[in-house]
């Protein structure tokens, strides 16, 4: 039995890793192609085009023309090495020689700028293309927040934020929330929330101290759609059926504790493992007392009635023309949210930096079975993220090179090679420090949970 379970875990991990490597490989190849193609167009020599890094040796390499194509053994990204450019290779010997016509440094500043912005441009348009394709092929399904008949359900952390069970979300920072799935991130990034509570609008601040608790409870939903505590199905052979619970029963109390929502019922079941529950249920117009035993598995054999939530479920189909602007809006929304998330990372009260995920953490997010919808959705999101990160004005990133090129175009003279070298070294140290921080966080969470 243990062998089968171990085999299942290994297969699951393999599928997760494969999905992640596939996503990263596509993004890296296309990003670097964004640098490679304009470089070739402007007749600039590209010495290397690599997927992953090839420190000391590579898994595969083949030279075609002037360019060596290969796959490295360190799966952190990839690169193109352009002749006559001060980059992470720090090839000082080449830079000591007189500039050649085919080198990066010999090209006009506007051509070098196009080469440098090519990667992030590809990332942005790739995300736009994927989001548009997803809308056209899969459509869009979401829960209409305004049509939730029972409002929202929150756990203890959600209540500390100021939200009450049964509230209907009106807006966050005065921006209406149409799709319920947008609510959690909007709340984390917001300053003030307005809800409809028993027919009245109530506004309250969203405190950073509580947002910290939300991030610390990774994997737990602090807010979800409220579901009525009404039984839709009683499975044969389980303790609920043996106790006499029937389809259509509404749970009113458990052990004299009022039950308003299905989530309350689930919490009580999980809190009373191997114990008896004294259940008060409403059946038609009568109240029925039942005793239900909770087994080790905490499965009593019931499922909720979600038919009343069907009116809140929306599925939109998009044609080719409609999908393009809507895909663009999704790309911009993702980009804006990613930029705004930085205030959580650097906020001293929220301490979001403690919850950043690197490759190890991201692998754990991948589904246990191959899921093309998830793969494309994640690829689009991550493509936007890579575009944003690479535009940061940090030397060693595309954004750092772009800053120096803009300086040259504005002042009419380039920065000295010594300045570029020192900046490259400083940028490399910054990037490596961030990688150590992220990997350290991954390993810490992997060991200690």
Short mmCIF file of C-alpha atoms in Angstrom, two decimals:
data_model
loop_
_atom_site.label_atom_id
_atom_site.label_comp_id
_atom_site.label_asym_id
_atom_site.label_seq_id
_atom_site.Cartn_x
_atom_site.Cartn_y
_atom_site.Cartn_z
CA UNK A 1 0.00 0.00 0.00
CA UNK A 2 2.81 2.38 0.90
CA UNK A 3 4.58 1.51 -2.37
CA UNK A 4 1.47 2.41 -4.40
CA UNK A 5 1.09 5.68 -2.51
CA UNK A 6 4.76 6.53 -3.05
CA UNK A 7 4.38 5.70 -6.75
CA UNK A 8 1.35 7.99 -6.94
CA UNK A 9 3.27 10.84 -5.27
CA UNK A 10 6.22 10.43 -7.62
CA UNK A 11 3.97 10.35 -10.71
CA UNK A 12 2.13 13.44 -9.47
CA UNK A 13 5.41 15.27 -8.86
CA UNK A 14 6.69 14.27 -12.30
CA UNK A 15 3.54 15.65 -13.96
CA UNK A 16 3.82 18.88 -11.96
CA UNK A 17 7.49 19.33 -12.85
CA UNK A 18 6.83 18.54 -16.53
CA UNK A 19 4.07 21.16 -16.73
CA UNK A 20 6.30 23.76 -15.08
CA UNK A 21 9.31 22.97 -17.32
CA UNK A 22 7.07 23.11 -20.41
CA UNK A 23 5.72 26.53 -19.42
CA UNK A 24 9.15 27.95 -18.61
CA UNK A 25 10.71 26.49 -21.77
CA UNK A 26 8.10 28.07 -24.06
CA UNK A 27 8.38 31.44 -22.29
CA UNK A 28 12.19 31.49 -22.28
CA UNK A 29 12.53 30.44 -25.93
CA UNK A 30 10.00 33.04 -27.11
CA UNK A 31 11.47 35.77 -24.88
CA UNK A 32 14.97 35.18 -26.19
CA UNK A 33 13.59 34.93 -29.73
CA UNK A 34 12.34 38.48 -29.15
CA UNK A 35 15.99 39.55 -28.81
CA UNK A 36 17.34 37.16 -31.43
CA UNK A 37 15.13 38.12 -34.39
CA UNK A 38 15.68 41.91 -34.33
CA UNK A 39 19.41 41.31 -33.72
CA UNK A 40 19.53 39.16 -36.86
CA UNK A 41 17.40 41.68 -38.76
CA UNK A 42 19.89 44.45 -37.94
CA UNK A 43 22.77 42.12 -38.96
CA UNK A 44 24.10 41.78 -35.41
CA UNK A 45 26.05 38.61 -34.64
CA UNK A 46 24.37 36.32 -32.09
CA UNK A 47 26.98 33.95 -30.69
CA UNK A 48 24.73 31.79 -28.48
CA UNK A 49 21.01 30.98 -28.09
CA UNK A 50 20.43 28.84 -24.99
CA UNK A 51 17.46 27.41 -23.15
CA UNK A 52 18.60 27.24 -19.49
CA UNK A 53 22.11 28.15 -18.37
CA UNK A 54 25.18 26.19 -19.45
CA UNK A 55 27.71 26.96 -16.72
CA UNK A 56 30.79 24.81 -17.45
CA UNK A 57 28.89 22.46 -19.76
CA UNK A 58 25.65 21.99 -21.70
CA UNK A 59 23.27 19.07 -22.19
CA UNK A 60 23.03 19.72 -25.92
CA UNK A 61 24.60 22.15 -28.38
CA UNK A 62 24.84 22.55 -32.13
CA UNK A 63 26.35 25.38 -34.14
CA UNK A 64 24.40 26.63 -37.12
CA UNK A 65 25.99 29.52 -38.96
CA UNK A 66 27.43 32.02 -36.46
CA UNK A 67 25.16 30.89 -33.61
CA UNK A 68 25.54 28.04 -31.15
CA UNK A 69 22.14 26.68 -30.11
CA UNK A 70 21.95 24.62 -26.94
CA UNK A 71 20.25 23.47 -23.75
CA UNK A 72 21.96 24.14 -20.43
CA UNK A 73 21.70 22.10 -17.25
CA UNK A 74 20.61 24.89 -14.86
CA UNK A 75 16.84 25.38 -15.44
CA UNK A 76 16.55 29.01 -14.31
CA UNK A 77 15.90 30.70 -17.65
CA UNK A 78 17.95 31.17 -20.78
CA UNK A 79 19.87 33.74 -22.78
CA UNK A 80 21.17 34.94 -26.11
CA UNK A 81 24.79 36.13 -26.23
CA UNK A 82 25.09 39.04 -28.63
CA UNK A 83 28.54 40.00 -29.87
CA UNK A 84 29.89 43.34 -28.61
CA UNK A 85 27.47 43.66 -25.71
CA UNK A 86 28.35 43.93 -22.03
CA UNK A 87 26.14 41.26 -20.49
CA UNK A 88 26.26 38.57 -17.81
CA UNK A 89 29.10 36.79 -19.64
CA UNK A 90 31.38 39.80 -18.86
CA UNK A 91 33.50 39.03 -21.95
CA UNK A 92 36.06 41.83 -21.41
CA UNK A 93 38.53 40.46 -23.95
CA UNK A 94 36.11 41.00 -26.81
CA UNK A 95 35.30 44.51 -25.57
CA UNK A 96 39.01 45.48 -25.64
CA UNK A 97 39.14 44.93 -29.39
CA UNK A 98 38.04 47.60 -31.87
CA UNK A 99 34.27 47.47 -32.61
CA UNK A 100 33.25 45.34 -35.59
CA UNK A 101 30.34 46.28 -37.90
CA UNK A 102 28.35 43.21 -36.81
CA UNK A 103 28.65 43.93 -33.08
CA UNK A 104 25.92 45.27 -30.83
CA UNK A 105 27.98 48.31 -29.78
CA UNK A 106 28.42 49.35 -33.43
CA UNK A 107 24.70 49.63 -34.09
CA UNK A 108 22.70 52.88 -33.73
CA UNK A 109 21.09 53.38 -30.32
CA UNK A 110 17.56 53.00 -31.71
CA UNK A 111 18.42 49.58 -33.16
CA UNK A 112 19.98 48.45 -29.88
CA UNK A 113 16.85 49.65 -28.06
CA UNK A 114 14.60 47.58 -30.33
CA UNK A 115 16.81 44.52 -29.72
CA UNK A 116 16.61 45.00 -25.94
CA UNK A 117 12.84 45.57 -25.73
CA UNK A 118 12.16 42.61 -28.04
CA UNK A 119 11.94 40.09 -25.18
CA UNK A 120 9.37 41.93 -23.07
CA UNK A 121 7.42 42.85 -26.19
CA UNK A 122 7.09 39.16 -27.09
CA UNK A 123 6.07 38.35 -23.50
CA UNK A 124 3.30 40.94 -23.54
CA UNK A 125 1.91 39.96 -26.95
CA UNK A 126 2.17 36.26 -26.07
CA UNK A 127 0.02 36.82 -22.98
CA UNK A 128 -2.48 38.84 -25.04
CA UNK A 129 -2.61 36.08 -27.67
CA UNK A 130 -3.10 33.30 -25.08
CA UNK A 131 -5.81 35.15 -23.16
CA UNK A 132 -7.65 35.89 -26.42
CA UNK A 133 -7.32 32.25 -27.55
CA UNK A 134 -8.60 30.98 -24.18
CA UNK A 135 -11.65 33.24 -24.41
CA UNK A 136 -12.37 32.10 -27.96
CA UNK A 137 -11.81 28.37 -27.31
CA UNK A 138 -12.98 27.88 -23.72
CA UNK A 139 -15.12 30.96 -23.19
CA UNK A 140 -15.25 32.57 -19.76
CA UNK A 141 -17.01 31.16 -16.71
CA UNK A 142 -17.36 33.04 -13.45
CA UNK A 143 -19.67 33.64 -10.51
CA UNK A 144 -21.56 36.95 -10.67
CA UNK A 145 -20.87 38.48 -7.29
CA UNK A 146 -24.07 40.58 -7.30
CA UNK A 147 -26.23 37.48 -7.83
CA UNK A 148 -24.98 35.39 -4.91
CA UNK A 149 -28.24 34.67 -3.04
CA UNK A 150 -26.56 34.03 0.32
CA UNK A 151 -23.64 36.44 0.01
CA UNK A 152 -20.21 35.33 1.16
CA UNK A 153 -18.81 33.00 3.79
CA UNK A 154 -15.67 33.95 5.70
CA UNK A 155 -13.44 32.17 8.20
CA UNK A 156 -12.00 33.73 11.37
CA UNK A 157 -9.40 35.71 9.40
CA UNK A 158 -12.05 37.03 7.01
CA UNK A 159 -14.13 38.16 9.99
CA UNK A 160 -11.11 39.97 11.41
CA UNK A 161 -10.91 41.89 8.12
CA UNK A 162 -14.41 43.16 8.94
CA UNK A 163 -16.45 40.93 6.63
CA UNK A 164 -19.46 39.11 8.08
CA UNK A 165 -21.02 35.86 6.94
CA UNK A 166 -23.83 36.65 4.52
CA UNK A 167 -22.39 40.00 3.38
CA UNK A 168 -22.73 40.85 -0.30
CA UNK A 169 -19.59 42.54 -1.63
CA UNK A 170 -20.37 45.89 -3.26
CA UNK A 171 -16.94 47.33 -3.98
CA UNK A 172 -13.29 47.54 -2.99
CA UNK A 173 -11.75 51.04 -3.10
CA UNK A 174 -15.04 52.16 -4.70
CA UNK A 175 -14.48 49.78 -7.63
CA UNK A 176 -17.41 47.34 -8.10
CA UNK A 177 -16.58 43.62 -7.96
CA UNK A 178 -18.42 41.84 -10.78
CA UNK A 179 -16.61 38.49 -10.74
CA UNK A 180 -16.45 36.83 -7.35
CA UNK A 181 -13.12 35.23 -8.25
CA UNK A 182 -11.58 38.73 -8.38
CA UNK A 183 -12.62 39.47 -4.78
CA UNK A 184 -9.72 37.84 -2.82
CA UNK A 185 -6.90 39.65 -4.66
CA UNK A 186 -8.90 42.91 -4.71
CA UNK A 187 -9.33 42.68 -0.92
CA UNK A 188 -5.63 41.97 -0.36
CA UNK A 189 -4.63 44.95 -2.51
CA UNK A 190 -7.42 47.27 -1.35
CA UNK A 191 -7.68 49.91 1.34
CA UNK A 192 -11.43 50.05 1.92
CA UNK A 193 -14.32 47.66 1.34
CA UNK A 194 -18.06 48.24 1.04
CA UNK A 195 -20.62 45.48 1.58
CA UNK A 196 -24.38 45.12 1.63
CA UNK A 197 -25.21 43.87 5.13
CA UNK A 198 -28.86 43.14 5.84
CA UNK A 199 -29.96 45.70 3.26
CA UNK A 200 -27.59 48.46 4.37
CA UNK A 201 -24.28 49.53 2.86
CA UNK A 202 -21.39 49.25 5.32
CA UNK A 203 -17.82 50.43 4.62
CA UNK A 204 -14.70 49.57 6.61
CA UNK A 205 -10.89 49.74 6.21
CA UNK A 206 -8.88 46.67 5.21
CA UNK A 207 -6.08 46.48 7.79
CA UNK A 208 -2.57 45.39 6.80
CA UNK A 209 -2.15 43.40 10.03
CA UNK A 210 -5.01 41.10 9.00
CA UNK A 211 -3.80 40.82 5.40
CA UNK A 212 -0.64 39.36 6.90
CA UNK A 213 -2.77 36.62 8.50
CA UNK A 214 -4.43 35.92 5.13
CA UNK A 215 -1.02 35.35 3.51
CA UNK A 216 0.13 33.19 6.43
CA UNK A 217 -2.90 30.89 5.92
CA UNK A 218 -1.73 29.84 2.44
CA UNK A 219 -4.07 27.33 0.86
CA UNK A 220 -7.04 28.34 3.01
CA UNK A 221 -9.87 30.35 1.50
CA UNK A 222 -10.65 33.23 3.82
CA UNK A 223 -13.66 34.10 1.68
CA UNK A 224 -15.95 31.91 -0.45
CA UNK A 225 -19.50 31.77 -1.79
CA UNK A 226 -21.95 31.10 1.04
CA UNK A 227 -23.87 27.84 0.48
CA UNK A 228 -27.08 26.98 2.35
CA UNK A 229 -26.95 24.07 4.82
CA UNK A 230 -29.44 22.09 2.73
CA UNK A 231 -28.92 18.43 1.83
CA UNK A 232 -28.98 17.58 -1.89
CA UNK A 233 -27.78 13.99 -1.64
CA UNK A 234 -27.47 11.33 1.04
CA UNK A 235 -25.11 8.55 -0.04
CA UNK A 236 -25.96 4.90 0.59
CA UNK A 237 -24.15 3.16 3.41
CA UNK A 238 -22.80 6.25 5.17
CA UNK A 239 -23.63 7.30 8.72
CA UNK A 240 -25.93 10.15 7.60
CA UNK A 241 -28.23 7.67 5.85
CA UNK A 242 -28.14 5.27 8.81
CA UNK A 243 -29.12 8.14 11.13
CA UNK A 244 -32.15 8.96 8.98
CA UNK A 245 -31.02 12.18 7.26
CA UNK A 246 -32.91 12.76 3.99
CA UNK A 247 -32.55 14.73 0.78
CA UNK A 248 -34.03 18.20 1.20
CA UNK A 249 -33.36 18.42 4.95
CA UNK A 250 -32.07 21.78 6.15
CA UNK A 251 -29.60 21.65 9.03
CA UNK A 252 -30.64 24.12 11.73
CA UNK A 253 -28.38 23.21 14.66
CA UNK A 254 -25.55 20.83 15.56
CA UNK A 255 -24.96 20.18 19.26
CA UNK A 256 -27.20 23.21 19.97
CA UNK A 257 -24.97 25.41 17.84
CA UNK A 258 -26.86 27.35 15.11
CA UNK A 259 -25.88 26.38 11.55
CA UNK A 260 -26.48 29.02 8.89
CA UNK A 261 -24.33 27.76 6.04
CA UNK A 262 -22.92 24.53 4.59
CA UNK A 263 -19.41 25.62 5.56
CA UNK A 264 -20.54 25.76 9.21
CA UNK A 265 -21.76 22.18 8.88
CA UNK A 266 -18.44 21.02 7.41
CA UNK A 267 -16.50 22.75 10.19
CA UNK A 268 -18.58 21.03 12.87
CA UNK A 269 -18.13 17.64 11.22
CA UNK A 270 -14.34 18.07 11.08
CA UNK A 271 -14.26 19.28 14.69
CA UNK A 272 -16.08 16.18 15.97
CA UNK A 273 -14.12 13.30 14.49
CA UNK A 274 -15.10 9.97 16.12
CA UNK A 275 -17.94 11.66 18.00
CA UNK A 276 -21.73 11.80 17.76
CA UNK A 277 -23.45 14.89 16.40
CA UNK A 278 -26.83 15.92 17.78
CA UNK A 279 -28.46 17.32 14.67
CA UNK A 280 -31.62 19.42 14.45
CA UNK A 281 -32.94 19.42 10.87
CA UNK A 282 -35.91 21.08 9.24
CA UNK A 283 -37.91 18.66 7.08
CA UNK A 284 -40.79 20.25 5.23
CA UNK A 285 -42.46 22.21 8.06
CA UNK A 286 -41.32 19.98 10.90
CA UNK A 287 -38.15 19.81 13.03
CA UNK A 288 -36.37 16.46 13.30
CA UNK A 289 -33.76 15.42 15.88
CA UNK A 290 -31.05 13.01 14.66
CA UNK A 291 -27.82 11.55 16.00
CA UNK A 292 -25.07 11.15 13.40
CA UNK A 293 -21.72 9.52 14.13
CA UNK A 294 -18.63 11.08 12.52
CA UNK A 295 -16.17 8.32 11.44
CA UNK A 296 -12.37 8.57 11.18
CA UNK A 297 -12.69 9.63 7.54
CA UNK A 298 -15.00 12.54 8.63
CA UNK A 299 -17.20 11.59 5.67
CA UNK A 300 -20.82 11.19 6.70
CA UNK A 301 -22.12 10.89 3.11
CA UNK A 302 -23.88 14.16 2.30
CA UNK A 303 -23.52 16.85 -0.37
CA UNK A 304 -24.88 20.42 -0.51
CA UNK A 305 -27.73 21.81 -2.57
CA UNK A 306 -26.05 24.32 -4.86
CA UNK A 307 -28.97 24.67 -7.26
CA UNK A 308 -29.77 28.10 -5.83
CA UNK A 309 -26.31 29.28 -6.89
CA UNK A 310 -26.88 28.40 -10.55
CA UNK A 311 -28.36 31.83 -11.32
CA UNK A 312 -25.05 33.38 -10.21
CA UNK A 313 -22.99 31.22 -12.59
CA UNK A 314 -22.20 32.99 -15.85
CA UNK A 315 -20.65 31.47 -18.99
CA UNK A 316 -19.70 33.78 -21.84
CA UNK A 317 -18.74 32.70 -25.34
CA UNK A 318 -16.49 34.92 -27.44
CA UNK A 319 -16.04 35.11 -31.17
CA UNK A 320 -12.71 35.88 -32.82
CA UNK A 321 -13.29 39.64 -32.99
CA UNK A 322 -14.64 39.90 -29.41
CA UNK A 323 -11.83 37.83 -27.93
CA UNK A 324 -9.06 40.21 -29.04
CA UNK A 325 -10.01 43.36 -27.02
CA UNK A 326 -11.15 41.25 -24.06
CA UNK A 327 -7.86 39.34 -24.12
CA UNK A 328 -6.04 42.69 -24.12
CA UNK A 329 -8.06 43.89 -21.10
CA UNK A 330 -7.23 40.67 -19.22
CA UNK A 331 -3.53 41.16 -19.95
CA UNK A 332 -3.61 44.73 -18.66
CA UNK A 333 -5.59 43.70 -15.54
CA UNK A 334 -3.04 41.00 -14.72
CA UNK A 335 -0.17 43.44 -15.26
CA UNK A 336 -1.76 46.11 -13.03
CA UNK A 337 -2.43 43.58 -10.25
CA UNK A 338 1.14 42.27 -10.42
CA UNK A 339 2.53 45.79 -10.10
CA UNK A 340 0.19 46.51 -7.18
CA UNK A 341 1.25 43.30 -5.43
CA UNK A 342 4.65 44.85 -4.80
CA UNK A 343 3.14 46.96 -2.05
CA UNK A 344 2.31 43.70 -0.23
CA UNK A 345 5.87 42.45 -0.74
CA UNK A 346 7.51 45.56 0.75
CA UNK A 347 4.86 46.42 3.35
CA UNK A 348 6.40 45.98 6.83
CA UNK A 349 3.06 45.01 8.36
CA UNK A 350 1.97 42.57 5.65
CA UNK A 351 5.48 41.08 5.12
CA UNK A 352 4.54 39.65 1.73
CA UNK A 353 8.18 38.95 0.94
CA UNK A 354 7.99 35.96 3.28
CA UNK A 355 5.49 34.28 0.99
CA UNK A 356 7.20 34.74 -2.39
CA UNK A 357 7.46 31.53 -4.41
CA UNK A 358 10.38 30.38 -6.52
CA UNK A 359 10.56 27.39 -8.88
CA UNK A 360 10.11 24.87 -6.05
CA UNK A 361 7.04 26.65 -4.71
CA UNK A 362 5.56 27.14 -8.18
CA UNK A 363 5.88 23.42 -8.97
CA UNK A 364 3.63 22.76 -5.97
CA UNK A 365 0.96 25.01 -7.53
CA UNK A 366 0.81 22.90 -10.69
CA UNK A 367 -2.19 20.52 -10.91
CA UNK A 368 -1.55 16.81 -10.19
CA UNK A 369 -2.95 15.85 -13.59
CA UNK A 370 -2.02 17.48 -16.89
CA UNK A 371 -4.45 20.38 -17.37
CA UNK A 372 -4.12 22.33 -20.63
CA UNK A 373 -6.48 25.08 -19.49
CA UNK A 374 -4.36 25.68 -16.38
CA UNK A 375 -1.12 25.45 -18.38
CA UNK A 376 -2.17 28.12 -20.88
CA UNK A 377 -3.69 30.36 -18.20
CA UNK A 378 -0.57 30.12 -16.03
CA UNK A 379 1.69 30.64 -19.04
CA UNK A 380 -0.14 33.85 -19.94
CA UNK A 381 0.03 35.14 -16.36
CA UNK A 382 3.71 34.22 -16.02
CA UNK A 383 4.50 35.81 -19.39
CA UNK A 384 3.10 39.12 -18.11
CA UNK A 385 5.11 38.67 -14.91
CA UNK A 386 8.34 38.08 -16.87
CA UNK A 387 7.68 41.16 -19.00
CA UNK A 388 7.21 43.28 -15.89
CA UNK A 389 10.26 41.87 -14.07
CA UNK A 390 12.51 42.30 -17.10
CA UNK A 391 11.45 45.95 -17.43
CA UNK A 392 12.63 46.78 -13.90
CA UNK A 393 15.56 49.23 -14.18
CA UNK A 394 18.04 46.77 -12.68
CA UNK A 395 21.37 46.27 -14.49
CA UNK A 396 21.65 42.69 -15.81
CA UNK A 397 17.93 42.77 -16.68
CA UNK A 398 16.54 44.11 -19.95
CA UNK A 399 15.25 47.16 -18.10
CA UNK A 400 18.76 48.09 -16.97
CA UNK A 401 20.09 47.99 -20.54
CA UNK A 402 17.09 50.02 -21.72
CA UNK A 403 17.78 52.76 -19.12
CA UNK A 404 21.37 53.17 -20.36
CA UNK A 405 20.20 53.23 -23.98
CA UNK A 406 17.59 55.89 -23.23
CA UNK A 407 20.28 57.90 -21.45
CA UNK A 408 22.45 57.65 -24.55
CA UNK A 409 19.60 58.69 -26.87
CA UNK A 410 18.73 61.70 -24.67
CA UNK A 411 22.27 62.95 -23.96
CA UNK A 412 23.79 61.95 -27.28
CA UNK A 413 26.66 60.04 -25.67
CA UNK A 414 26.84 56.48 -24.33
CA UNK A 415 27.74 55.53 -20.78
CA UNK A 416 31.36 54.43 -20.45
CA UNK A 417 32.20 50.74 -20.66
CA UNK A 418 33.51 50.85 -17.08
CA UNK A 419 30.14 52.17 -15.84
CA UNK A 420 28.34 49.46 -17.80
CA UNK A 421 30.65 46.77 -16.39
CA UNK A 422 30.20 47.92 -12.79
CA UNK A 423 26.45 48.24 -13.29
CA UNK A 424 26.33 44.73 -14.75
CA UNK A 425 28.20 43.34 -11.74
CA UNK A 426 25.91 45.21 -9.31
CA UNK A 427 22.82 44.02 -11.16
CA UNK A 428 24.09 40.44 -11.18
CA UNK A 429 24.61 40.60 -7.40
CA UNK A 430 21.09 41.99 -6.91
CA UNK A 431 19.49 39.32 -9.11
CA UNK A 432 21.45 36.49 -7.48
CA UNK A 433 20.58 37.79 -4.00
CA UNK A 434 16.89 37.79 -4.91
CA UNK A 435 17.21 34.25 -6.28
CA UNK A 436 18.87 33.09 -3.05
CA UNK A 437 16.08 34.77 -1.05
CA UNK A 438 13.34 33.14 -3.13
CA UNK A 439 14.97 29.70 -3.14
CA UNK A 440 15.64 30.00 0.59
CA UNK A 441 11.96 30.79 1.15
CA UNK A 442 10.97 27.79 -1.01
CA UNK A 443 13.24 25.43 0.92
CA UNK A 444 12.12 26.83 4.28
CA UNK A 445 8.45 26.31 3.45
CA UNK A 446 9.20 22.87 2.01
CA UNK A 447 10.83 21.78 5.28
CA UNK A 448 8.72 23.59 7.85
CA UNK A 449 5.45 23.93 5.95
#
